[in-house]
Short mmCIF file of C-alpha atoms in Angstrom, two decimals:
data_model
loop_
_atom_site.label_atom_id
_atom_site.label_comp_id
_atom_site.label_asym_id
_atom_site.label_seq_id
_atom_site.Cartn_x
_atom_site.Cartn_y
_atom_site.Cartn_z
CA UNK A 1 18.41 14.16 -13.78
CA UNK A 2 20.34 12.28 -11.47
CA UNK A 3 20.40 12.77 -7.62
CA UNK A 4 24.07 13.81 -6.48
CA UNK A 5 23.46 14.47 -2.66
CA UNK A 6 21.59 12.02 -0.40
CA UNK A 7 18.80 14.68 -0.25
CA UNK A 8 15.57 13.45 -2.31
CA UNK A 9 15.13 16.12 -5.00
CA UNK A 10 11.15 16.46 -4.38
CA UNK A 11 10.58 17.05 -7.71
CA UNK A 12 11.96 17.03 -11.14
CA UNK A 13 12.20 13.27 -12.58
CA UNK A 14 10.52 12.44 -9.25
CA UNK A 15 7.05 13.24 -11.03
CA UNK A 16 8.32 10.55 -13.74
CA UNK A 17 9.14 8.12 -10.83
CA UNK A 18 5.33 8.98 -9.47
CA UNK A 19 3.28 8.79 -12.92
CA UNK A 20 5.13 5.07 -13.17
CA UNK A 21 4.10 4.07 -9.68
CA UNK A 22 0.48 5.23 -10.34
CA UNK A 23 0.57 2.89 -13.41
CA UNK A 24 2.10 -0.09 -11.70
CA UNK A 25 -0.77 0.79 -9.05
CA UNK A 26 -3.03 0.01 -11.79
CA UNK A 27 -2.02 -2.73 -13.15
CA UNK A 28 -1.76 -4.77 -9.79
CA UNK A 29 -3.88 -4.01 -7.50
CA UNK A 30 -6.73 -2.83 -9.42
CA UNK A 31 -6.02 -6.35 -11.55
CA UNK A 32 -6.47 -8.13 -7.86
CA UNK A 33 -9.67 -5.53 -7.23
CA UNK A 34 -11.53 -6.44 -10.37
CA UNK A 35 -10.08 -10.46 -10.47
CA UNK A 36 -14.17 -11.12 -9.15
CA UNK A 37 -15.26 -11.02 -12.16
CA UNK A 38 -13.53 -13.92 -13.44
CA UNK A 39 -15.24 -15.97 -10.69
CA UNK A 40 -18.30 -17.52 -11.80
CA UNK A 41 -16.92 -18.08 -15.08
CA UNK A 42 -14.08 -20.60 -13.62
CA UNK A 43 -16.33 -21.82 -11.21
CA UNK A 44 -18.92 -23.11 -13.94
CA UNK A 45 -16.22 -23.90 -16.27
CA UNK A 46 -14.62 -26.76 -13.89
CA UNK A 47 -18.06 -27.39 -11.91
CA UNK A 48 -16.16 -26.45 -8.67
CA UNK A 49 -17.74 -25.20 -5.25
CA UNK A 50 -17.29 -21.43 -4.32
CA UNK A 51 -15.25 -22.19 -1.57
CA UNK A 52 -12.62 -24.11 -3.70
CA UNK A 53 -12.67 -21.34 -6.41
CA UNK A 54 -12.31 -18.41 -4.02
CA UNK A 55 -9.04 -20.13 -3.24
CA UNK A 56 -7.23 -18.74 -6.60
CA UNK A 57 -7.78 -15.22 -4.91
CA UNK A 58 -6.87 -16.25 -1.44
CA UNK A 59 -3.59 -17.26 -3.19
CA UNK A 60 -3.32 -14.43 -4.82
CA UNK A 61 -3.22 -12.24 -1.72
CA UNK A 62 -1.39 -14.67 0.84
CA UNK A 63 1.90 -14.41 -1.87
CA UNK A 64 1.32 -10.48 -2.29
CA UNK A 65 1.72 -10.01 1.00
CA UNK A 66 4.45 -12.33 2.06
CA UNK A 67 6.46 -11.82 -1.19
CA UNK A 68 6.38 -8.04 0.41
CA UNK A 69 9.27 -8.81 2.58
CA UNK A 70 11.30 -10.28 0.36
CA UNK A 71 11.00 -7.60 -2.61
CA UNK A 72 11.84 -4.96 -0.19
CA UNK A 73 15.21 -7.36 0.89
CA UNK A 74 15.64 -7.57 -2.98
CA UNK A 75 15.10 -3.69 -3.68
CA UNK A 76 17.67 -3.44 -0.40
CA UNK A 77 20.51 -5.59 -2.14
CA UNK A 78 19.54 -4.42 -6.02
CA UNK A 79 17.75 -1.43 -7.18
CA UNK A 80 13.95 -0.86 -7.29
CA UNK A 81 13.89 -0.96 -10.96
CA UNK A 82 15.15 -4.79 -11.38
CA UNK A 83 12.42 -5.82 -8.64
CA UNK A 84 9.85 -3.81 -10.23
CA UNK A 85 10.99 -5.10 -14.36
CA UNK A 86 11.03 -8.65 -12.31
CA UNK A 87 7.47 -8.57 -11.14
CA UNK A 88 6.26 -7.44 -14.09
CA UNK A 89 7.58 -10.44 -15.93
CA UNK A 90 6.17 -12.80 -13.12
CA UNK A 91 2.80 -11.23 -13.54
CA UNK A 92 2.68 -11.87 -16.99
CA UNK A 93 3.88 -14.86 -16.87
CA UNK A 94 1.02 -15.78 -14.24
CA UNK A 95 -1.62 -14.70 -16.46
CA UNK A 96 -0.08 -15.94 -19.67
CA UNK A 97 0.24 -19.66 -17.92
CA UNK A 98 -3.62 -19.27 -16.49
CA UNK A 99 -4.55 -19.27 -19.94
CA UNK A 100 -4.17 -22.77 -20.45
CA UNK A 101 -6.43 -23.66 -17.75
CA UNK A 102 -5.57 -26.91 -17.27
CA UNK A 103 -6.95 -27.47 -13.71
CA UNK A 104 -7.92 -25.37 -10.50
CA UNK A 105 -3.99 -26.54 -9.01
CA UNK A 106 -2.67 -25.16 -12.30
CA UNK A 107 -4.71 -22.02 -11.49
CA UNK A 108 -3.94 -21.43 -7.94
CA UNK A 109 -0.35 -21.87 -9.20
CA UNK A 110 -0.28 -19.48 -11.59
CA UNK A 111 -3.06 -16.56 -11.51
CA UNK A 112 -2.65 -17.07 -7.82
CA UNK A 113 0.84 -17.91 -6.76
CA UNK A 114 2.98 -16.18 -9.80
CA UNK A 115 0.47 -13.86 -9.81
CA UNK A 116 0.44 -13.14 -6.47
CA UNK A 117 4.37 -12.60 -6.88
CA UNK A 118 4.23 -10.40 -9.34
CA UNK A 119 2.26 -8.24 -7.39
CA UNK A 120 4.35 -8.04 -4.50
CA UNK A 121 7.37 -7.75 -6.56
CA UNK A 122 5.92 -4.49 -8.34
CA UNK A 123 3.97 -3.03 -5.65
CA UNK A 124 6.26 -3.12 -2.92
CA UNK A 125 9.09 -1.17 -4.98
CA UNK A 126 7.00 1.49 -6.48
CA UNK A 127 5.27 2.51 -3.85
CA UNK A 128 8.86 2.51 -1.97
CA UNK A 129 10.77 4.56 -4.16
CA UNK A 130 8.43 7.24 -4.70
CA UNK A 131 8.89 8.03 -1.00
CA UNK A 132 12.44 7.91 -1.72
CA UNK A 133 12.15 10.60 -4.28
CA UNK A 134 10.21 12.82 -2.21
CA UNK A 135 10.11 14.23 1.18
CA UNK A 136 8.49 17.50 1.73
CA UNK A 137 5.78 16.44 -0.80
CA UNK A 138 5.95 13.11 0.33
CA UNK A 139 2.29 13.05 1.30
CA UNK A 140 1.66 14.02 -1.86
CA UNK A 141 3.51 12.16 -4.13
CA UNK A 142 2.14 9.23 -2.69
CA UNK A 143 -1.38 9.85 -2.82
CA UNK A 144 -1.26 10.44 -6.77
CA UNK A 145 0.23 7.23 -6.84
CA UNK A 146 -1.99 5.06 -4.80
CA UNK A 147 -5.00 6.93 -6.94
CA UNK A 148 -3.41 4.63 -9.81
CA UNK A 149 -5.52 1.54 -7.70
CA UNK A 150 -8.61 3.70 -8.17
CA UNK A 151 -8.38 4.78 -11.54
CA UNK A 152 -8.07 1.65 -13.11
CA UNK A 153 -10.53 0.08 -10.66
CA UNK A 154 -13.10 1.91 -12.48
CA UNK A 155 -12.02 1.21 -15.63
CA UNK A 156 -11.07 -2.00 -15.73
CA UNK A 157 -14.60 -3.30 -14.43
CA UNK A 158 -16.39 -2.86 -17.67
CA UNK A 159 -12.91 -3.61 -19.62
CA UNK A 160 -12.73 -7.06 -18.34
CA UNK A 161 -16.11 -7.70 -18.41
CA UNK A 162 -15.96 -7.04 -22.17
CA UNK A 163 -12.70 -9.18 -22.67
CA UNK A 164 -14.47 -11.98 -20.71
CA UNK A 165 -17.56 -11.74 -23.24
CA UNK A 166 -15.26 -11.30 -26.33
CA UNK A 167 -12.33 -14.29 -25.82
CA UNK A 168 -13.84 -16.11 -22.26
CA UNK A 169 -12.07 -16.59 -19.54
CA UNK A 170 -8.80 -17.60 -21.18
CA UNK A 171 -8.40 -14.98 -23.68
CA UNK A 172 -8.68 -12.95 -21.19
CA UNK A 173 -6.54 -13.42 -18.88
CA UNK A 174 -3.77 -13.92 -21.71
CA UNK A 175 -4.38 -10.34 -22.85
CA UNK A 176 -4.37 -8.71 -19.14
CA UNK A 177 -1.01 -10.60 -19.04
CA UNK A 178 -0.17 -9.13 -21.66
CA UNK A 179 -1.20 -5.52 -20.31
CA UNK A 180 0.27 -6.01 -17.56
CA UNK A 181 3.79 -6.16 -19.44
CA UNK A 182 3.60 -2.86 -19.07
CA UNK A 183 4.95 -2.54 -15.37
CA UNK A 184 8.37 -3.36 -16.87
CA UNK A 185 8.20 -0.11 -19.21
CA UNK A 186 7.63 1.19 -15.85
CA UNK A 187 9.94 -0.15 -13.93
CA UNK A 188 12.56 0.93 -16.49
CA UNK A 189 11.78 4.74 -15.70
CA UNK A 190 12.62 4.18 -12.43
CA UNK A 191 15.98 5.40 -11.93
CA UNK A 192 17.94 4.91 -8.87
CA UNK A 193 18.96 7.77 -6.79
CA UNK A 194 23.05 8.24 -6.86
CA UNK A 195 22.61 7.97 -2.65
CA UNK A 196 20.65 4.32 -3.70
CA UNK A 197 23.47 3.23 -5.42
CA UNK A 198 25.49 1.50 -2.37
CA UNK A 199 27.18 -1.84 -4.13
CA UNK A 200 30.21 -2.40 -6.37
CA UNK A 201 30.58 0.33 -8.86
CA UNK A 202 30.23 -1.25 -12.49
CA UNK A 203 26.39 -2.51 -11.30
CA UNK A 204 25.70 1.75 -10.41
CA UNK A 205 27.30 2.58 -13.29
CA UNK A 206 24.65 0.12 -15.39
CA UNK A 207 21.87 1.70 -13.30
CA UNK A 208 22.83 5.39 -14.07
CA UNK A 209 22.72 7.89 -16.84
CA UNK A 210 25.84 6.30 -19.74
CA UNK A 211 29.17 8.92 -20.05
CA UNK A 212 32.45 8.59 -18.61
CA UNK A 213 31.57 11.39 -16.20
CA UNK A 214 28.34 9.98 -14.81
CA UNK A 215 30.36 6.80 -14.01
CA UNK A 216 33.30 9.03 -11.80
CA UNK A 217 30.63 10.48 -10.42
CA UNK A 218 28.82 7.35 -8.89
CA UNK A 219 32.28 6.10 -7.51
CA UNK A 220 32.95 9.24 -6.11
CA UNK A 221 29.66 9.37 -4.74
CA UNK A 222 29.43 5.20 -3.76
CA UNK A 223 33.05 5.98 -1.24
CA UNK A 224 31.33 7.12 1.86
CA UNK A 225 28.66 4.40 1.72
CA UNK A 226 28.27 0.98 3.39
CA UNK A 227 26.02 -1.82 1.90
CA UNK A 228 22.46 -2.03 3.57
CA UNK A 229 20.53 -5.71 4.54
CA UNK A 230 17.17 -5.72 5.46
CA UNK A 231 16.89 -4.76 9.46
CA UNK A 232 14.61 -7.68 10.53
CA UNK A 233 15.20 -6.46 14.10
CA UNK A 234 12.61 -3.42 13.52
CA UNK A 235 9.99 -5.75 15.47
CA UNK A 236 12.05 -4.87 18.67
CA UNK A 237 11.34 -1.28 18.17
CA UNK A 238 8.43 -0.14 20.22
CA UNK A 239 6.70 2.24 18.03
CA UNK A 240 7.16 -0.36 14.56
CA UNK A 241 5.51 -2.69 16.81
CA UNK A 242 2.46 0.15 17.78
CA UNK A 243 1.84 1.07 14.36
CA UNK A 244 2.12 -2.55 13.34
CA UNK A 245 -1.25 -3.85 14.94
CA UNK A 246 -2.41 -0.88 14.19
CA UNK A 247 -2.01 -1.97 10.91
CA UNK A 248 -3.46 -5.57 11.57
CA UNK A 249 -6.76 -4.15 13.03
CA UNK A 250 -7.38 -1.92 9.87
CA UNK A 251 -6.60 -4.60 7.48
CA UNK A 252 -9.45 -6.91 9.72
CA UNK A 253 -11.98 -3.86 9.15
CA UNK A 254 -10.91 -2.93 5.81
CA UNK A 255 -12.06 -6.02 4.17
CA UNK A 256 -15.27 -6.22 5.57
CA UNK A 257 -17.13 -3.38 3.91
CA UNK A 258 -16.64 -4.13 0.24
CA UNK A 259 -16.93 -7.74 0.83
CA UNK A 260 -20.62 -7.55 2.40
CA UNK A 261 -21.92 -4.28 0.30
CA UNK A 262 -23.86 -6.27 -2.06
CA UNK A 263 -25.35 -8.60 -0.12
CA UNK A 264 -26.33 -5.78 2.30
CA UNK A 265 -27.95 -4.15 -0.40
CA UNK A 266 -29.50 -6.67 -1.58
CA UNK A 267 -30.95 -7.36 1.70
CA UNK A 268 -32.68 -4.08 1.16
CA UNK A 269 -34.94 -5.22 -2.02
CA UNK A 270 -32.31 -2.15 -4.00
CA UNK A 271 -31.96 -3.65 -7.74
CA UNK A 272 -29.06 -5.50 -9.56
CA UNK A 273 -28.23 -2.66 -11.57
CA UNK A 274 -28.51 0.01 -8.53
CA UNK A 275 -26.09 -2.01 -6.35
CA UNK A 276 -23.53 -2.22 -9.07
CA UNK A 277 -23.40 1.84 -9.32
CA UNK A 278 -22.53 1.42 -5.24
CA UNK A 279 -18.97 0.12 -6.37
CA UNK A 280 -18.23 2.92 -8.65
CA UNK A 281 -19.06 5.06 -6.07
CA UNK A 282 -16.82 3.47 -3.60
CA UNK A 283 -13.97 3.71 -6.46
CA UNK A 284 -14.87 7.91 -7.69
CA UNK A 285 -14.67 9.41 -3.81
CA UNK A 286 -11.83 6.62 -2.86
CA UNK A 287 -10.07 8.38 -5.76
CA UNK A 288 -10.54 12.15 -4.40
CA UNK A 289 -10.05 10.82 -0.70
CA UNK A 290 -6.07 9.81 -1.77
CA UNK A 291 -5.87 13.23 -4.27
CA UNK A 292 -7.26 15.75 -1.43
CA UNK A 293 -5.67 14.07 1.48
CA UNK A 294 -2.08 13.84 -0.02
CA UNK A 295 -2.78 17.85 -0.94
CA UNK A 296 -3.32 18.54 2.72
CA UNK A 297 -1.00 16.88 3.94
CA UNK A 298 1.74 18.34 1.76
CA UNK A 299 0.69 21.71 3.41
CA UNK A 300 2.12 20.67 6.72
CA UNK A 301 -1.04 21.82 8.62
CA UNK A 302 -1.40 18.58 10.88
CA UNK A 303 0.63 16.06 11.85
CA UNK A 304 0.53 12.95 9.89
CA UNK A 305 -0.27 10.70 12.42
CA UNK A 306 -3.17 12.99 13.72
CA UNK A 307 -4.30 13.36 9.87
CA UNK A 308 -4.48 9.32 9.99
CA UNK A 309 -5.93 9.41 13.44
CA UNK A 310 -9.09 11.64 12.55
CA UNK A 311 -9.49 9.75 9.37
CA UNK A 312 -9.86 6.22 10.94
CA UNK A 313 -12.28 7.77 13.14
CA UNK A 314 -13.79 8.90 10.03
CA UNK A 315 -13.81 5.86 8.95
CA UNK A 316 -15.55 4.30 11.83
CA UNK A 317 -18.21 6.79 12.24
CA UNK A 318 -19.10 5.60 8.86
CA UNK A 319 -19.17 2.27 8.84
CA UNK A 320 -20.93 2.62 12.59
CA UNK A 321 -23.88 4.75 9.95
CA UNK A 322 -23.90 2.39 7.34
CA UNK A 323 -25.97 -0.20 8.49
CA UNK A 324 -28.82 2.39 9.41
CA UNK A 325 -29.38 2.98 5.99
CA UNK A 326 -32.75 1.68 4.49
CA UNK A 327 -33.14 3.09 0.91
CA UNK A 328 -30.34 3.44 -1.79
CA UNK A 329 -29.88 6.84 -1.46
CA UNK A 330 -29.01 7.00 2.13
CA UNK A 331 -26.85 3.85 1.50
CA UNK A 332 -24.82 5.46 -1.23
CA UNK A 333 -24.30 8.59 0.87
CA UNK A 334 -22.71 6.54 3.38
CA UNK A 335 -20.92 4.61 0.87
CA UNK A 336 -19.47 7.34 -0.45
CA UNK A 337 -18.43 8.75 3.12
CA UNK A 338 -16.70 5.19 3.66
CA UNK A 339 -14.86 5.55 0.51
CA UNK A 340 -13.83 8.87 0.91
CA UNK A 341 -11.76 8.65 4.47
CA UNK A 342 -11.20 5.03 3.50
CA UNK A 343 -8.80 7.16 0.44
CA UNK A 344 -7.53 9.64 2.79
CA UNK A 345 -6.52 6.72 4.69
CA UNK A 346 -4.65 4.71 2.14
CA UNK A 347 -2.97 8.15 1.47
CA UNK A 348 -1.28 9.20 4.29
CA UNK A 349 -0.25 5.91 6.24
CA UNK A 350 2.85 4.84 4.22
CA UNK A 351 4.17 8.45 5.22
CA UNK A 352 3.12 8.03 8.91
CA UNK A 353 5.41 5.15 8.18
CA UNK A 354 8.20 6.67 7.47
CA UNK A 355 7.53 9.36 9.97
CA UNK A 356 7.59 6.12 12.33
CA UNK A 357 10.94 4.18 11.45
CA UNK A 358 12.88 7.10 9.73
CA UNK A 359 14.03 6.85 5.70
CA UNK A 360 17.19 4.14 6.27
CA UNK A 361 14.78 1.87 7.45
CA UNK A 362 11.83 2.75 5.10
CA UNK A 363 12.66 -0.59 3.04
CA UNK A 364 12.59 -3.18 5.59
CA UNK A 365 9.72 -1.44 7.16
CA UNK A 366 7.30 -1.65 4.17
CA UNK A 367 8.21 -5.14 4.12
CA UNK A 368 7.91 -6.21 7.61
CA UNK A 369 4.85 -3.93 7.52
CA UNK A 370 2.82 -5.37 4.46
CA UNK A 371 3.73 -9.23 6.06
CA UNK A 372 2.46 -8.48 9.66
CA UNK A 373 -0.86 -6.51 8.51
CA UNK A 374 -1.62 -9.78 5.97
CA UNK A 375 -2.77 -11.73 9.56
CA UNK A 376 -5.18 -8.85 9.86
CA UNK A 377 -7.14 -9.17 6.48
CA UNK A 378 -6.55 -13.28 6.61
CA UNK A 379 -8.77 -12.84 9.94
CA UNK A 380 -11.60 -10.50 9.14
CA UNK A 381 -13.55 -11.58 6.27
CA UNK A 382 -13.88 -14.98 8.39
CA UNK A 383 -14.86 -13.72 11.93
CA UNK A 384 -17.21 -10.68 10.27
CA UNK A 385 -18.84 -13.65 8.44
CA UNK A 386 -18.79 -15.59 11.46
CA UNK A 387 -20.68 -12.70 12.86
CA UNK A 388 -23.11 -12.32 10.31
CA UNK A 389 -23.98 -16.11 10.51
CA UNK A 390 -24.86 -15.86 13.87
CA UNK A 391 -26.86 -12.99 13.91
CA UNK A 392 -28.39 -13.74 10.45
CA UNK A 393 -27.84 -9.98 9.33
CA UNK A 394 -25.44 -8.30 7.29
CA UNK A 395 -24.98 -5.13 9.30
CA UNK A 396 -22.86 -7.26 11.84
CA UNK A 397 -20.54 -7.04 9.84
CA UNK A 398 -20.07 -3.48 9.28
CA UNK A 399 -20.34 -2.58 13.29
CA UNK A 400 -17.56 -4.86 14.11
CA UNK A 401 -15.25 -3.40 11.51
CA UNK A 402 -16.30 -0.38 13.18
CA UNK A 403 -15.16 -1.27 16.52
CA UNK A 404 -11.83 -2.53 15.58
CA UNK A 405 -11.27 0.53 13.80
CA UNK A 406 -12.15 2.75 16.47
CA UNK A 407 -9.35 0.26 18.74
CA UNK A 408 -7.06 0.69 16.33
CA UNK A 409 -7.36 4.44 16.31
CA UNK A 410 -6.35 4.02 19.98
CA UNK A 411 -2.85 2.59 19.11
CA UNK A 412 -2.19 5.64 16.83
CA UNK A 413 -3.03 7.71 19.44
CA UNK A 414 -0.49 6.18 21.97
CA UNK A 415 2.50 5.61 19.22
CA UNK A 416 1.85 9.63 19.25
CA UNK A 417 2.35 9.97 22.57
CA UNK A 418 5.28 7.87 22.84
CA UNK A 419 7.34 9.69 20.22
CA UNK A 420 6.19 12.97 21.75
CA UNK A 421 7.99 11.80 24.92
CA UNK A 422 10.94 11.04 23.17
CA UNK A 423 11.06 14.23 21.31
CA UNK A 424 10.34 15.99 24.95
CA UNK A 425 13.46 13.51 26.49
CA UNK A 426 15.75 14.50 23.87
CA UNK A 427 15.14 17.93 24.33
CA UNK A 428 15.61 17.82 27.85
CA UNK A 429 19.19 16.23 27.56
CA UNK A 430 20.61 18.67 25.04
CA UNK A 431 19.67 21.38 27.76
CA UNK A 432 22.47 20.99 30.10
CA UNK A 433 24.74 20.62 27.67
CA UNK A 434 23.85 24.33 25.69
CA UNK A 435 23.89 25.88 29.55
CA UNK A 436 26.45 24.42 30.93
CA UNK A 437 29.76 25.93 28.92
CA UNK A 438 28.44 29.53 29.45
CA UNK A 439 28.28 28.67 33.04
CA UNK A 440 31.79 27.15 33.26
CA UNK A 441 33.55 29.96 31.29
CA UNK A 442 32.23 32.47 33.84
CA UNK A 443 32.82 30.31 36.59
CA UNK A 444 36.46 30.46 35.28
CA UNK A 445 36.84 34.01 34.45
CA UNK A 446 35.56 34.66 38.14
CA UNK A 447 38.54 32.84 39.69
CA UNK A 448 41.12 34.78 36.91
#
């Protein structure tokens, strides 16, 4: 199926376009999720400090998010599918390379920076053009893809741990590269829409379905269409710029929680192997949070932005909870709460996003996006552990991602009231313009 209007189809090969994003989901960020495992064994292997180690993952996440910009400027110029087929060749390559191990700066070049890359270059795409495919099921569409992260979260745990046990370290990582080979398959299957197609006609015609008749179509199609760049000047928009720190202030509270779990628990006297069942806890109900808030939303009950609004203050509630917990039951009950809206929230807020900047801009928005909220979750981890240092307890932590979270609830609620003001402005300018010709007409006919 091929897309002839500029209309997304909302269906049909879309669901192709959505099972491949859930799979590149997988195999990147759940990759990045799981990558702690690989920790002490690279740590003991080149006698290095934590700090210096931790760096590989650092890198890791500092390219995924500035690369973001630059795939969406990439997926702009070219198609989705070459971005996506290109990060999955960078990935591999950055896993492939790791396996020599020559030193930590060979690392942090490879399984972090070309890594890192590779991420961004597959991420950013997939999760782009599935809201290209889609726009009544939107919501949806990309909550069964996010789920990907979650799904292979759970599974690759005990998969890598097995790997790592089997071949060390090095083997691997040259295997996951290997796996990971697989966003390319992906990336093939996902086909541009006709109304995506906007440069010279023999590079649509390669992108499209083969046939004489598919290629008049794409030129007939291509006519009315200028060539996008990416529209850096979004940061001059007011409400990019609202939902933008709200972004940053999630990102410095979502970081927190899983990063000072353990140690929380821990804190508690709960065992080794009790703690551990807290993560796939956090990964089963972040899983149903994405699959039963993309449902709801696709009913068009409440308002996107509302939806995200209640479930940040979901969220916060929670993690406000949390720390009151003194057994492991109690603690995985409010675990699981956390991970729940923490799914819904992951869920809805790349459709807010498009709600915000509209579809044309969708692109450069994701990119812009991804790069501005990376400040948040560089700043977080840091000042919650600065926190925690100074109070010498590990619920800190948790109540000041709470408070941000409940602040950044605040901007959502005033980018809503700034587009309802627009909406109500608009409306009130089209007014004179319905009343007035009836007026005029019979102010005419009077004088006749």
């Amino acid at each position: 199926m091929q897309a002839k209007g500029s209309n997304p189809p909302d269906g049909g090969y879309g669901w192709v376009v959505v099972v491949s994003a859930f799979m590149v989901m997988g195999l990147t960020a759940a990759v990045l999720k799981t990558f702690g495992l690989f920790f002490v064994e690279i740590q003991q292997h080149f006698d290095e400090l934590a700090s210096t180690t931790s760096w590989i993952t650092s890198v890791t996440i500092t390219v995924f998010h500035l690369g973001a910009p630059v795939a969406s400027s990439l997926c702009v110029q070219y198609t989705h599918r070459r971005v996506v087929i290109t990060g999955g060749l960078l990935a591999f390559s950055g896993m492939a390379l790791g396996f020599f191990g020559l030193n930590m700066v060979w690392l942090f070049a490879t399984t972090g920076f070309l890594q890192g890359l590779g991420i961004s270059f597959s991420w950013t795409p997939a999760i782009s053009i599935v809201s290209h495919y889609f726009s009544k099921k939107r919501a949806l569409a990309n909550a069964i893809a996010s789920a990907g992260e979650c799904a292979f979260a759970f599974m690759f745990g005990p998969f890598f741990q097995w790997l790592i046990g089997q071949y060390g370290w090095k083997g691997a990582l040259l295997i996951i590269g290997g796996i990971q080979l697989n966003i390319c398959v992906c990336g093939v299957l996902m086909r541009p829409l006709a109304s995506s197609c906007f440069l010279e006609a023999s590079h649509c015609e390669t992108e499209t379905s083969p046939g004489n008749g598919a290629s008049r179509t794409n030129k007939e199609d291509q006519s009315p269409i200028t060539p996008k760049t990416f529209n850096w000047m979004l940061v001059r928009r007011p409400e990019f710029v609202l939902y933008a720190i709200f972004g940053i202030l999630a990102a410095m509270s979502f970081f927190v929680p899983p990063l000072f779990l353990v140690p929380l628990s821990y804190s508690l006297g709960i065992d080794e192997s009790w703690t551990a069942t807290l993560l796939s806890i956090l990964a089963m109900v972040d899983f149903g949070g994405r699959l039963l808030c993309g449902w709801y939303a696709n009913l068009h009950v409440t308002k996107s932005i509302h939806l995200l609004a209640m479930a940040i203050t979901l969220i916060s509630t929670s993690l406000m909870l949390l720390p009151l917990a003194n057994n492991y039951l109690s603690l995985a009950i409010f675990t699981g709460f956390y991970g729940f809206f923490f799914g819904t929230t992951v869920a809805i807020h790349i459709t807010v996003l498009v709600d915000v900047v509209g579809m044309p801009e969708f692109d450069s928005a994701l990119g812009l996006f991804m790069l501005i909220r990376s400040t948040g979750g560089f700043v977080g981890p840091p000042l919650a552990g600065l926190i925690v240092d100074m109070t010498g307890d590990y619920r800190a932590g948790f109540y000041m991602a709470g408070a941000i979270l409940v602040l950044s609830a605040g901007f959502l609620i005033i980018l809503d009231r700034l587009q309802q003001r627009k909406i109500r402005g608009s409306k009130i300018r089209t007014k004179p313009e319905k009343s007035t010709l009836p007026y005029a007409s019979l102010h005419i006919l009077k004088h006749q």
